[in-house]
């Protein structure tokens, strides 16, 4: 099967945009979003912010179970590489998205990306484990 990279352009003129950084406000939004709470940012067409890495579910689970405080969970979620995502929330914003091109990626390029991601994930898991140990060393 082929790996295809699509490229788009988003005209943000006239759109309401909320931009997050890795901080308490971002954590609260992710926390509530993953917990099934109603979206408090309905007035925004687009939300831009850091991707909560895949361990958000584990972090969220151990936070809601009481094993970690929210501050500790936030500390865990702010380590590792920073990747951003853009969420297009409204039809208005989607209408301003324009397809530019599609490119079939060479299998060697895909393999190199996968190797880089695997390396980042391994480094992240090591940092995560170290940080978790530090955060919980005084806990019973």
mmCIF file of N, CA and C in Angstrom:
data_model
loop_
_atom_site.group_PDB
_atom_site.id
_atom_site.type_symbol
_atom_site.label_atom_id
_atom_site.label_comp_id
_atom_site.label_asym_id
_atom_site.label_seq_id
_atom_site.Cartn_x
_atom_site.Cartn_y
_atom_site.Cartn_z
ATOM 1 N N UNK A 1 0.835 -1.188 0.000
ATOM 2 C CA UNK A 1 0.000 0.000 0.000
ATOM 3 C C UNK A 1 0.879 1.250 0.000
ATOM 4 N N UNK A 2 0.351 2.300 -0.531
ATOM 5 C CA UNK A 2 1.097 3.552 -0.648
ATOM 6 C C UNK A 2 0.850 4.454 0.551
ATOM 7 N N UNK A 3 1.852 5.255 0.860
ATOM 8 C CA UNK A 3 1.706 6.303 1.856
ATOM 9 C C UNK A 3 1.623 7.615 1.106
ATOM 10 N N UNK A 4 0.529 8.341 1.323
ATOM 11 C CA UNK A 4 0.294 9.579 0.591
ATOM 12 C C UNK A 4 0.278 10.746 1.570
ATOM 13 N N UNK A 5 1.024 11.779 1.239
ATOM 14 C CA UNK A 5 1.067 13.005 2.025
ATOM 15 C C UNK A 5 0.230 14.053 1.306
ATOM 16 N N UNK A 6 -0.841 14.488 1.966
ATOM 17 C CA UNK A 6 -1.686 15.554 1.420
ATOM 18 C C UNK A 6 -1.260 16.877 2.024
ATOM 19 N N UNK A 7 -1.260 17.913 1.215
ATOM 20 C CA UNK A 7 -0.914 19.250 1.682
ATOM 21 C C UNK A 7 -2.113 20.168 1.477
ATOM 22 N N UNK A 8 -2.378 20.983 2.528
ATOM 23 C CA UNK A 8 -3.507 21.897 2.518
ATOM 24 C C UNK A 8 -3.054 23.281 2.935
ATOM 25 N N UNK A 9 -3.880 24.253 2.613
ATOM 26 C CA UNK A 9 -3.687 25.622 3.058
ATOM 27 C C UNK A 9 -4.973 26.049 3.755
ATOM 28 N N UNK A 10 -4.834 26.723 4.881
ATOM 29 C CA UNK A 10 -5.996 27.182 5.630
ATOM 30 C C UNK A 10 -5.951 28.703 5.716
ATOM 31 N N UNK A 11 -6.940 29.340 5.153
ATOM 32 C CA UNK A 11 -7.082 30.786 5.241
ATOM 33 C C UNK A 11 -7.806 31.076 6.549
ATOM 34 N N UNK A 12 -7.131 31.714 7.481
ATOM 35 C CA UNK A 12 -7.708 31.956 8.806
ATOM 36 C C UNK A 12 -8.417 33.307 8.922
ATOM 37 N N UNK A 13 -8.525 34.036 7.825
ATOM 38 C CA UNK A 13 -9.191 35.339 7.838
ATOM 39 C C UNK A 13 -10.633 35.183 8.325
ATOM 40 N N UNK A 14 -10.982 35.972 9.332
ATOM 41 C CA UNK A 14 -12.342 35.984 9.841
ATOM 42 C C UNK A 14 -12.698 34.832 10.763
ATOM 43 N N UNK A 15 -11.742 34.014 11.105
ATOM 44 C CA UNK A 15 -12.006 32.867 11.970
ATOM 45 C C UNK A 15 -11.601 33.169 13.410
ATOM 46 N N UNK A 16 -12.362 32.626 14.342
ATOM 47 C CA UNK A 16 -12.019 32.727 15.765
ATOM 48 C C UNK A 16 -11.064 31.579 16.090
ATOM 49 N N UNK A 17 -9.866 31.927 16.557
ATOM 50 C CA UNK A 17 -8.828 30.931 16.799
ATOM 51 C C UNK A 17 -8.392 30.965 18.258
ATOM 52 N N UNK A 18 -8.334 29.803 18.863
ATOM 53 C CA UNK A 18 -7.800 29.655 20.225
ATOM 54 C C UNK A 18 -6.470 28.927 20.100
ATOM 55 N N UNK A 19 -5.419 29.537 20.658
ATOM 56 C CA UNK A 19 -4.089 28.926 20.610
ATOM 57 C C UNK A 19 -3.670 28.566 22.028
ATOM 58 N N UNK A 20 -3.290 27.309 22.203
ATOM 59 C CA UNK A 20 -2.818 26.823 23.496
ATOM 60 C C UNK A 20 -1.308 26.621 23.471
ATOM 61 N N UNK A 21 -0.710 26.733 24.645
ATOM 62 C CA UNK A 21 0.657 26.284 24.899
ATOM 63 C C UNK A 21 0.552 25.241 26.009
ATOM 64 N N UNK A 22 1.622 24.520 26.265
ATOM 65 C CA UNK A 22 1.602 23.526 27.343
ATOM 66 C C UNK A 22 1.562 24.245 28.685
ATOM 67 N N UNK A 23 0.372 24.395 29.229
ATOM 68 C CA UNK A 23 0.225 25.031 30.536
ATOM 69 C C UNK A 23 -1.049 24.505 31.198
ATOM 70 N N UNK A 24 -1.419 25.089 32.323
ATOM 71 C CA UNK A 24 -2.598 24.637 33.065
ATOM 72 C C UNK A 24 -3.882 24.739 32.237
ATOM 73 N N UNK A 25 -4.045 25.834 31.507
ATOM 74 C CA UNK A 25 -5.257 26.028 30.703
ATOM 75 C C UNK A 25 -5.384 24.919 29.653
ATOM 76 N N UNK A 26 -4.282 24.607 28.974
ATOM 77 C CA UNK A 26 -4.252 23.532 27.978
ATOM 78 C C UNK A 26 -4.590 22.198 28.636
ATOM 79 N N UNK A 27 -3.957 21.930 29.776
ATOM 80 C CA UNK A 27 -4.198 20.668 30.470
ATOM 81 C C UNK A 27 -5.671 20.527 30.857
ATOM 82 N N UNK A 28 -6.260 21.591 31.399
ATOM 83 C CA UNK A 28 -7.670 21.547 31.801
ATOM 84 C C UNK A 28 -8.569 21.259 30.599
ATOM 85 N N UNK A 29 -8.265 21.883 29.460
ATOM 86 C CA UNK A 29 -9.076 21.664 28.267
ATOM 87 C C UNK A 29 -8.970 20.204 27.812
ATOM 88 N N UNK A 30 -7.746 19.689 27.750
ATOM 89 C CA UNK A 30 -7.540 18.284 27.346
ATOM 90 C C UNK A 30 -8.201 17.351 28.355
ATOM 91 N N UNK A 31 -7.999 17.634 29.613
ATOM 92 C CA UNK A 31 -8.541 16.809 30.699
ATOM 93 C C UNK A 31 -10.064 16.713 30.584
ATOM 94 N N UNK A 32 -10.714 17.855 30.404
ATOM 95 C CA UNK A 32 -12.169 17.859 30.289
ATOM 96 C C UNK A 32 -12.625 17.218 28.986
ATOM 97 N N UNK A 33 -11.888 17.479 27.916
ATOM 98 C CA UNK A 33 -12.222 16.903 26.621
ATOM 99 C C UNK A 33 -12.179 15.381 26.686
ATOM 100 N N UNK A 34 -11.117 14.839 27.247
ATOM 101 C CA UNK A 34 -10.976 13.384 27.342
ATOM 102 C C UNK A 34 -11.939 12.787 28.358
ATOM 103 N N UNK A 35 -12.413 13.613 29.285
ATOM 104 C CA UNK A 35 -13.334 13.130 30.305
ATOM 105 C C UNK A 35 -14.796 13.201 29.896
ATOM 106 N N UNK A 36 -15.060 13.666 28.660
ATOM 107 C CA UNK A 36 -16.422 13.701 28.169
ATOM 108 C C UNK A 36 -17.225 14.921 28.579
ATOM 109 N N UNK A 37 -16.552 15.946 29.113
ATOM 110 C CA UNK A 37 -17.262 17.169 29.485
ATOM 111 C C UNK A 37 -17.644 17.960 28.230
ATOM 112 N N UNK A 38 -18.619 18.820 28.371
ATOM 113 C CA UNK A 38 -19.050 19.655 27.251
ATOM 114 C C UNK A 38 -17.919 20.609 26.856
ATOM 115 N N UNK A 39 -17.778 20.850 25.571
ATOM 116 C CA UNK A 39 -16.751 21.751 25.052
ATOM 117 C C UNK A 39 -17.056 23.179 25.487
ATOM 118 N N UNK A 40 -16.165 23.767 26.256
ATOM 119 C CA UNK A 40 -16.337 25.135 26.737
ATOM 120 C C UNK A 40 -15.864 26.180 25.726
ATOM 121 N N UNK A 41 -15.285 25.732 24.633
ATOM 122 C CA UNK A 41 -14.737 26.667 23.645
ATOM 123 C C UNK A 41 -15.505 26.591 22.324
ATOM 124 N N UNK A 42 -16.803 26.553 22.418
ATOM 125 C CA UNK A 42 -17.648 26.409 21.232
ATOM 126 C C UNK A 42 -17.567 27.612 20.297
ATOM 127 N N UNK A 43 -17.172 28.754 20.830
ATOM 128 C CA UNK A 43 -17.150 29.965 20.011
ATOM 129 C C UNK A 43 -15.971 30.009 19.036
ATOM 130 N N UNK A 44 -15.038 29.070 19.159
ATOM 131 C CA UNK A 44 -13.855 29.077 18.299
ATOM 132 C C UNK A 44 -14.055 28.178 17.087
ATOM 133 N N UNK A 45 -13.575 28.674 15.944
ATOM 134 C CA UNK A 45 -13.617 27.902 14.699
ATOM 135 C C UNK A 45 -12.450 26.919 14.625
ATOM 136 N N UNK A 46 -11.333 27.325 15.216
ATOM 137 C CA UNK A 46 -10.100 26.533 15.150
ATOM 138 C C UNK A 46 -9.432 26.543 16.515
ATOM 139 N N UNK A 47 -8.872 25.415 16.898
ATOM 140 C CA UNK A 47 -8.035 25.350 18.091
ATOM 141 C C UNK A 47 -6.679 24.825 17.652
ATOM 142 N N UNK A 48 -5.636 25.525 18.077
ATOM 143 C CA UNK A 48 -4.263 25.142 17.763
ATOM 144 C C UNK A 48 -3.545 24.929 19.081
ATOM 145 N N UNK A 49 -2.820 23.838 19.178
ATOM 146 C CA UNK A 49 -2.087 23.612 20.409
ATOM 147 C C UNK A 49 -1.296 22.334 20.392
ATOM 148 N N UNK A 50 -0.556 22.121 21.464
ATOM 149 C CA UNK A 50 0.281 20.932 21.564
ATOM 150 C C UNK A 50 -0.552 19.656 21.555
ATOM 151 N N UNK A 51 0.004 18.646 20.938
ATOM 152 C CA UNK A 51 -0.604 17.326 20.985
ATOM 153 C C UNK A 51 -0.275 16.731 22.344
ATOM 154 N N UNK A 52 -1.296 16.240 23.018
ATOM 155 C CA UNK A 52 -1.070 15.492 24.256
ATOM 156 C C UNK A 52 -0.641 14.104 23.812
ATOM 157 N N UNK A 53 0.589 13.739 24.125
ATOM 158 C CA UNK A 53 1.113 12.479 23.621
ATOM 159 C C UNK A 53 0.204 11.314 23.985
ATOM 160 N N UNK A 54 0.429 10.177 23.373
ATOM 161 C CA UNK A 54 -0.470 9.032 23.536
ATOM 162 C C UNK A 54 -0.587 8.540 24.965
ATOM 163 N N UNK A 55 0.317 8.951 25.829
ATOM 164 C CA UNK A 55 0.190 8.509 27.220
ATOM 165 C C UNK A 55 -0.831 9.347 27.975
ATOM 166 N N UNK A 56 -1.495 10.296 27.290
ATOM 167 C CA UNK A 56 -2.515 11.109 27.960
ATOM 168 C C UNK A 56 -3.568 10.218 28.595
ATOM 169 N N UNK A 57 -3.925 9.129 27.935
ATOM 170 C CA UNK A 57 -4.954 8.254 28.507
ATOM 171 C C UNK A 57 -4.466 7.652 29.809
ATOM 172 N N UNK A 58 -3.235 7.166 29.828
ATOM 173 C CA UNK A 58 -2.680 6.612 31.059
ATOM 174 C C UNK A 58 -2.554 7.704 32.118
ATOM 175 N N UNK A 59 -2.047 8.859 31.720
ATOM 176 C CA UNK A 59 -1.889 9.965 32.652
ATOM 177 C C UNK A 59 -3.251 10.399 33.173
ATOM 178 N N UNK A 60 -4.216 10.518 32.291
ATOM 179 C CA UNK A 60 -5.553 10.912 32.703
ATOM 180 C C UNK A 60 -6.137 9.865 33.650
ATOM 181 N N UNK A 61 -5.951 8.588 33.319
ATOM 182 C CA UNK A 61 -6.482 7.517 34.163
ATOM 183 C C UNK A 61 -5.892 7.519 35.558
ATOM 184 N N UNK A 62 -4.584 7.676 35.657
ATOM 185 C CA UNK A 62 -3.981 7.658 36.985
ATOM 186 C C UNK A 62 -4.262 8.948 37.751
ATOM 187 N N UNK A 63 -4.570 10.025 37.019
ATOM 188 C CA UNK A 63 -4.954 11.267 37.688
ATOM 189 C C UNK A 63 -6.360 11.139 38.259
ATOM 190 N N UNK A 64 -7.297 10.645 37.454
ATOM 191 C CA UNK A 64 -8.672 10.531 37.935
ATOM 192 C C UNK A 64 -8.808 9.454 39.006
ATOM 193 N N UNK A 65 -7.883 8.508 39.023
ATOM 194 C CA UNK A 65 -7.946 7.481 40.067
ATOM 195 C C UNK A 65 -7.406 7.998 41.395
ATOM 196 N N UNK A 66 -6.764 9.178 41.358
ATOM 197 C CA UNK A 66 -6.208 9.752 42.575
ATOM 198 C C UNK A 66 -4.743 9.408 42.788
ATOM 199 N N UNK A 67 -4.165 8.610 41.903
ATOM 200 C CA UNK A 67 -2.759 8.228 42.052
ATOM 201 C C UNK A 67 -1.821 9.402 41.784
ATOM 202 N N UNK A 68 -2.237 10.316 40.917
ATOM 203 C CA UNK A 68 -1.450 11.516 40.626
ATOM 204 C C UNK A 68 -2.343 12.741 40.763
ATOM 205 N N UNK A 69 -1.751 13.826 41.202
ATOM 206 C CA UNK A 69 -2.450 15.106 41.218
ATOM 207 C C UNK A 69 -2.369 15.702 39.813
ATOM 208 N N UNK A 70 -3.254 16.636 39.522
ATOM 209 C CA UNK A 70 -3.246 17.263 38.197
ATOM 210 C C UNK A 70 -1.903 17.920 37.892
ATOM 211 N N UNK A 71 -1.282 18.529 38.922
ATOM 212 C CA UNK A 71 0.007 19.191 38.712
ATOM 213 C C UNK A 71 1.066 18.174 38.286
ATOM 214 N N UNK A 72 1.011 16.981 38.864
ATOM 215 C CA UNK A 72 1.960 15.932 38.498
ATOM 216 C C UNK A 72 1.705 15.451 37.072
ATOM 217 N N UNK A 73 0.435 15.298 36.722
ATOM 218 C CA UNK A 73 0.091 14.868 35.365
ATOM 219 C C UNK A 73 0.563 15.900 34.348
ATOM 220 N N UNK A 74 0.362 17.182 34.654
ATOM 221 C CA UNK A 74 0.822 18.236 33.756
ATOM 222 C C UNK A 74 2.333 18.167 33.582
ATOM 223 N N UNK A 75 3.057 17.916 34.662
ATOM 224 C CA UNK A 75 4.508 17.793 34.581
ATOM 225 C C UNK A 75 4.908 16.650 33.648
ATOM 226 N N UNK A 76 4.160 15.563 33.670
ATOM 227 C CA UNK A 76 4.448 14.430 32.779
ATOM 228 C C UNK A 76 4.143 14.766 31.326
ATOM 229 N N UNK A 77 3.095 15.545 31.111
ATOM 230 C CA UNK A 77 2.682 15.858 29.750
ATOM 231 C C UNK A 77 3.517 16.953 29.094
ATOM 232 N N UNK A 78 4.361 17.609 29.858
ATOM 233 C CA UNK A 78 5.176 18.686 29.278
ATOM 234 C C UNK A 78 6.585 18.229 28.948
ATOM 235 N N UNK A 79 6.844 16.936 29.079
ATOM 236 C CA UNK A 79 8.158 16.430 28.674
ATOM 237 C C UNK A 79 8.052 15.866 27.259
ATOM 238 N N UNK A 80 9.192 15.664 26.662
ATOM 239 C CA UNK A 80 9.202 15.084 25.323
ATOM 240 C C UNK A 80 9.030 16.138 24.251
ATOM 241 N N UNK A 81 9.076 15.694 22.989
ATOM 242 C CA UNK A 81 8.991 16.636 21.870
ATOM 243 C C UNK A 81 7.639 17.328 21.823
ATOM 244 N N UNK A 82 7.642 18.526 21.295
ATOM 245 C CA UNK A 82 6.425 19.325 21.183
ATOM 246 C C UNK A 82 5.933 19.277 19.743
ATOM 247 N N UNK A 83 4.770 18.696 19.562
ATOM 248 C CA UNK A 83 4.110 18.683 18.263
ATOM 249 C C UNK A 83 2.797 19.419 18.408
ATOM 250 N N UNK A 84 2.440 20.158 17.369
ATOM 251 C CA UNK A 84 1.185 20.905 17.419
ATOM 252 C C UNK A 84 0.149 20.259 16.512
ATOM 253 N N UNK A 85 -1.095 20.487 16.881
ATOM 254 C CA UNK A 85 -2.198 20.037 16.042
ATOM 255 C C UNK A 85 -3.151 21.200 15.823
ATOM 256 N N UNK A 86 -3.887 21.102 14.736
ATOM 257 C CA UNK A 86 -4.905 22.092 14.425
ATOM 258 C C UNK A 86 -6.235 21.354 14.339
ATOM 259 N N UNK A 87 -7.198 21.830 15.113
ATOM 260 C CA UNK A 87 -8.529 21.239 15.087
ATOM 261 C C UNK A 87 -9.454 22.223 14.388
ATOM 262 N N UNK A 88 -10.039 21.782 13.305
ATOM 263 C CA UNK A 88 -11.007 22.588 12.569
ATOM 264 C C UNK A 88 -12.373 22.195 13.104
ATOM 265 N N UNK A 89 -13.013 23.114 13.823
ATOM 266 C CA UNK A 89 -14.225 22.783 14.571
ATOM 267 C C UNK A 89 -15.522 23.159 13.871
ATOM 268 N N UNK A 90 -15.463 24.045 12.897
ATOM 269 C CA UNK A 90 -16.709 24.532 12.303
ATOM 270 C C UNK A 90 -16.708 24.372 10.788
ATOM 271 N N UNK A 91 -17.900 24.378 10.230
ATOM 272 C CA UNK A 91 -18.053 24.337 8.767
ATOM 273 C C UNK A 91 -17.418 25.582 8.142
ATOM 274 N N UNK A 92 -17.547 26.703 8.836
ATOM 275 C CA UNK A 92 -16.959 27.956 8.346
ATOM 276 C C UNK A 92 -15.453 27.790 8.132
ATOM 277 N N UNK A 93 -14.775 27.187 9.112
ATOM 278 C CA UNK A 93 -13.332 26.972 8.998
ATOM 279 C C UNK A 93 -13.022 25.935 7.924
ATOM 280 N N UNK A 94 -13.793 24.869 7.871
ATOM 281 C CA UNK A 94 -13.561 23.819 6.874
ATOM 282 C C UNK A 94 -13.699 24.371 5.457
ATOM 283 N N UNK A 95 -14.606 25.313 5.274
ATOM 284 C CA UNK A 95 -14.808 25.911 3.954
ATOM 285 C C UNK A 95 -13.599 26.731 3.512
ATOM 286 N N UNK A 96 -12.753 27.118 4.472
ATOM 287 C CA UNK A 96 -11.568 27.919 4.151
ATOM 288 C C UNK A 96 -10.307 27.062 4.022
ATOM 289 N N UNK A 97 -10.477 25.763 4.031
ATOM 290 C CA UNK A 97 -9.370 24.820 3.844
ATOM 291 C C UNK A 97 -9.285 24.492 2.354
ATOM 292 N N UNK A 98 -8.086 24.611 1.792
ATOM 293 C CA UNK A 98 -7.903 24.375 0.360
ATOM 294 C C UNK A 98 -6.843 23.310 0.132
ATOM 295 N N UNK A 99 -7.213 22.296 -0.635
ATOM 296 C CA UNK A 99 -6.286 21.227 -0.992
ATOM 297 C C UNK A 99 -5.233 21.796 -1.941
ATOM 298 N N UNK A 100 -3.951 21.509 -1.650
ATOM 299 C CA UNK A 100 -2.867 21.978 -2.510
ATOM 300 C C UNK A 100 -2.311 20.872 -3.389
ATOM 301 N N UNK A 101 -1.973 19.733 -2.740
ATOM 302 C CA UNK A 101 -1.348 18.664 -3.523
ATOM 303 C C UNK A 101 -1.323 17.362 -2.729
ATOM 304 N N UNK A 102 -1.017 16.296 -3.442
ATOM 305 C CA UNK A 102 -0.821 14.983 -2.827
ATOM 306 C C UNK A 102 0.471 14.413 -3.386
ATOM 307 N N UNK A 103 1.214 13.749 -2.527
ATOM 308 C CA UNK A 103 2.506 13.194 -2.930
ATOM 309 C C UNK A 103 2.632 11.781 -2.379
ATOM 310 N N UNK A 104 2.980 10.852 -3.246
ATOM 311 C CA UNK A 104 3.240 9.489 -2.794
ATOM 312 C C UNK A 104 4.661 9.466 -2.243
ATOM 313 N N UNK A 105 4.794 9.048 -0.982
ATOM 314 C CA UNK A 105 6.104 9.018 -0.353
ATOM 315 C C UNK A 105 6.825 7.714 -0.674
ATOM 316 N N UNK A 106 8.073 7.836 -0.979
ATOM 317 C CA UNK A 106 8.932 6.691 -1.240
ATOM 318 C C UNK A 106 9.023 5.826 0.019
ATOM 319 N N UNK A 107 9.078 4.520 -0.135
ATOM 320 C CA UNK A 107 9.116 3.616 1.022
ATOM 321 C C UNK A 107 10.339 3.870 1.903
ATOM 322 N N UNK A 108 11.436 4.311 1.323
ATOM 323 C CA UNK A 108 12.623 4.640 2.116
ATOM 324 C C UNK A 108 12.391 5.851 3.003
ATOM 325 N N UNK A 109 11.675 6.839 2.488
ATOM 326 C CA UNK A 109 11.341 8.038 3.259
ATOM 327 C C UNK A 109 10.415 7.656 4.413
ATOM 328 N N UNK A 110 9.413 6.817 4.125
ATOM 329 C CA UNK A 110 8.479 6.367 5.156
ATOM 330 C C UNK A 110 9.230 5.595 6.235
ATOM 331 N N UNK A 111 10.124 4.715 5.843
ATOM 332 C CA UNK A 111 10.906 3.932 6.809
ATOM 333 C C UNK A 111 11.758 4.847 7.682
ATOM 334 N N UNK A 112 12.340 5.887 7.084
ATOM 335 C CA UNK A 112 13.162 6.834 7.854
ATOM 336 C C UNK A 112 12.306 7.593 8.865
ATOM 337 N N UNK A 113 11.098 8.028 8.467
ATOM 338 C CA UNK A 113 10.186 8.697 9.395
ATOM 339 C C UNK A 113 9.800 7.774 10.544
ATOM 340 N N UNK A 114 9.494 6.534 10.199
ATOM 341 C CA UNK A 114 9.094 5.579 11.239
ATOM 342 C C UNK A 114 10.235 5.325 12.219
ATOM 343 N N UNK A 115 11.453 5.230 11.721
ATOM 344 C CA UNK A 115 12.620 5.028 12.595
ATOM 345 C C UNK A 115 12.811 6.238 13.507
ATOM 346 N N UNK A 116 12.632 7.430 12.956
ATOM 347 C CA UNK A 116 12.782 8.650 13.766
ATOM 348 C C UNK A 116 11.717 8.692 14.855
ATOM 349 N N UNK A 117 10.487 8.348 14.515
ATOM 350 C CA UNK A 117 9.405 8.344 15.493
ATOM 351 C C UNK A 117 9.675 7.296 16.567
ATOM 352 N N UNK A 118 10.109 6.133 16.169
ATOM 353 C CA UNK A 118 10.424 5.068 17.136
ATOM 354 C C UNK A 118 11.505 5.530 18.110
ATOM 355 N N UNK A 119 12.529 6.188 17.601
ATOM 356 C CA UNK A 119 13.610 6.697 18.443
ATOM 357 C C UNK A 119 13.083 7.753 19.420
ATOM 358 N N UNK A 120 12.246 8.665 18.925
ATOM 359 C CA UNK A 120 11.653 9.685 19.797
ATOM 360 C C UNK A 120 10.780 9.046 20.869
ATOM 361 N N UNK A 121 10.007 8.041 20.485
ATOM 362 C CA UNK A 121 9.129 7.368 21.444
ATOM 363 C C UNK A 121 9.938 6.674 22.538
ATOM 364 N N UNK A 122 11.032 6.037 22.169
ATOM 365 C CA UNK A 122 11.880 5.366 23.157
ATOM 366 C C UNK A 122 12.487 6.378 24.121
ATOM 367 N N UNK A 123 12.984 7.484 23.580
ATOM 368 C CA UNK A 123 13.551 8.536 24.428
ATOM 369 C C UNK A 123 12.485 9.114 25.343
ATOM 370 N N UNK A 124 11.294 9.340 24.788
ATOM 371 C CA UNK A 124 10.210 9.887 25.576
ATOM 372 C C UNK A 124 9.820 8.935 26.703
ATOM 373 N N UNK A 125 9.695 7.651 26.402
ATOM 374 C CA UNK A 125 9.300 6.686 27.429
ATOM 375 C C UNK A 125 10.316 6.657 28.573
ATOM 376 N N UNK A 126 11.579 6.803 28.230
ATOM 377 C CA UNK A 126 12.630 6.846 29.254
ATOM 378 C C UNK A 126 12.481 8.099 30.121
ATOM 379 N N UNK A 127 12.296 9.256 29.484
ATOM 380 C CA UNK A 127 12.085 10.510 30.226
ATOM 381 C C UNK A 127 10.821 10.433 31.080
ATOM 382 N N UNK A 128 9.761 9.864 30.512
ATOM 383 C CA UNK A 128 8.499 9.737 31.220
ATOM 384 C C UNK A 128 8.677 8.908 32.486
ATOM 385 N N UNK A 129 9.359 7.774 32.353
ATOM 386 C CA UNK A 129 9.575 6.896 33.508
ATOM 387 C C UNK A 129 10.409 7.595 34.583
ATOM 388 N N UNK A 130 11.450 8.320 34.167
ATOM 389 C CA UNK A 130 12.293 9.037 35.123
ATOM 390 C C UNK A 130 11.482 10.117 35.850
ATOM 391 N N UNK A 131 10.700 10.881 35.095
ATOM 392 C CA UNK A 131 9.898 11.958 35.679
ATOM 393 C C UNK A 131 8.829 11.384 36.611
ATOM 394 N N UNK A 132 8.198 10.288 36.205
ATOM 395 C CA UNK A 132 7.186 9.654 37.045
ATOM 396 C C UNK A 132 7.801 9.177 38.362
ATOM 397 N N UNK A 133 9.010 8.601 38.292
ATOM 398 C CA UNK A 133 9.695 8.171 39.503
ATOM 399 C C UNK A 133 9.942 9.351 40.428
ATOM 400 N N UNK A 134 10.411 10.471 39.869
ATOM 401 C CA UNK A 134 10.674 11.666 40.687
ATOM 402 C C UNK A 134 9.402 12.211 41.319
ATOM 403 N N UNK A 135 8.324 12.230 40.549
ATOM 404 C CA UNK A 135 7.070 12.782 41.037
ATOM 405 C C UNK A 135 6.416 11.927 42.112
ATOM 406 N N UNK A 136 6.696 10.631 42.102
ATOM 407 C CA UNK A 136 6.007 9.726 43.012
ATOM 408 C C UNK A 136 6.916 9.145 44.089
ATOM 409 N N UNK A 137 8.166 9.582 44.162
ATOM 410 C CA UNK A 137 9.100 8.957 45.113
ATOM 411 C C UNK A 137 8.714 9.173 46.579
ATOM 412 N N UNK A 138 7.998 10.253 46.870
ATOM 413 C CA UNK A 138 7.579 10.523 48.246
ATOM 414 C C UNK A 138 6.185 9.988 48.576
ATOM 415 N N UNK A 139 5.571 9.367 47.576
ATOM 416 C CA UNK A 139 4.207 8.865 47.783
ATOM 417 C C UNK A 139 4.264 7.462 48.413
ATOM 418 N N UNK A 140 3.265 7.151 49.235
ATOM 419 C CA UNK A 140 3.253 5.822 49.868
ATOM 420 C C UNK A 140 3.043 4.697 48.875
#
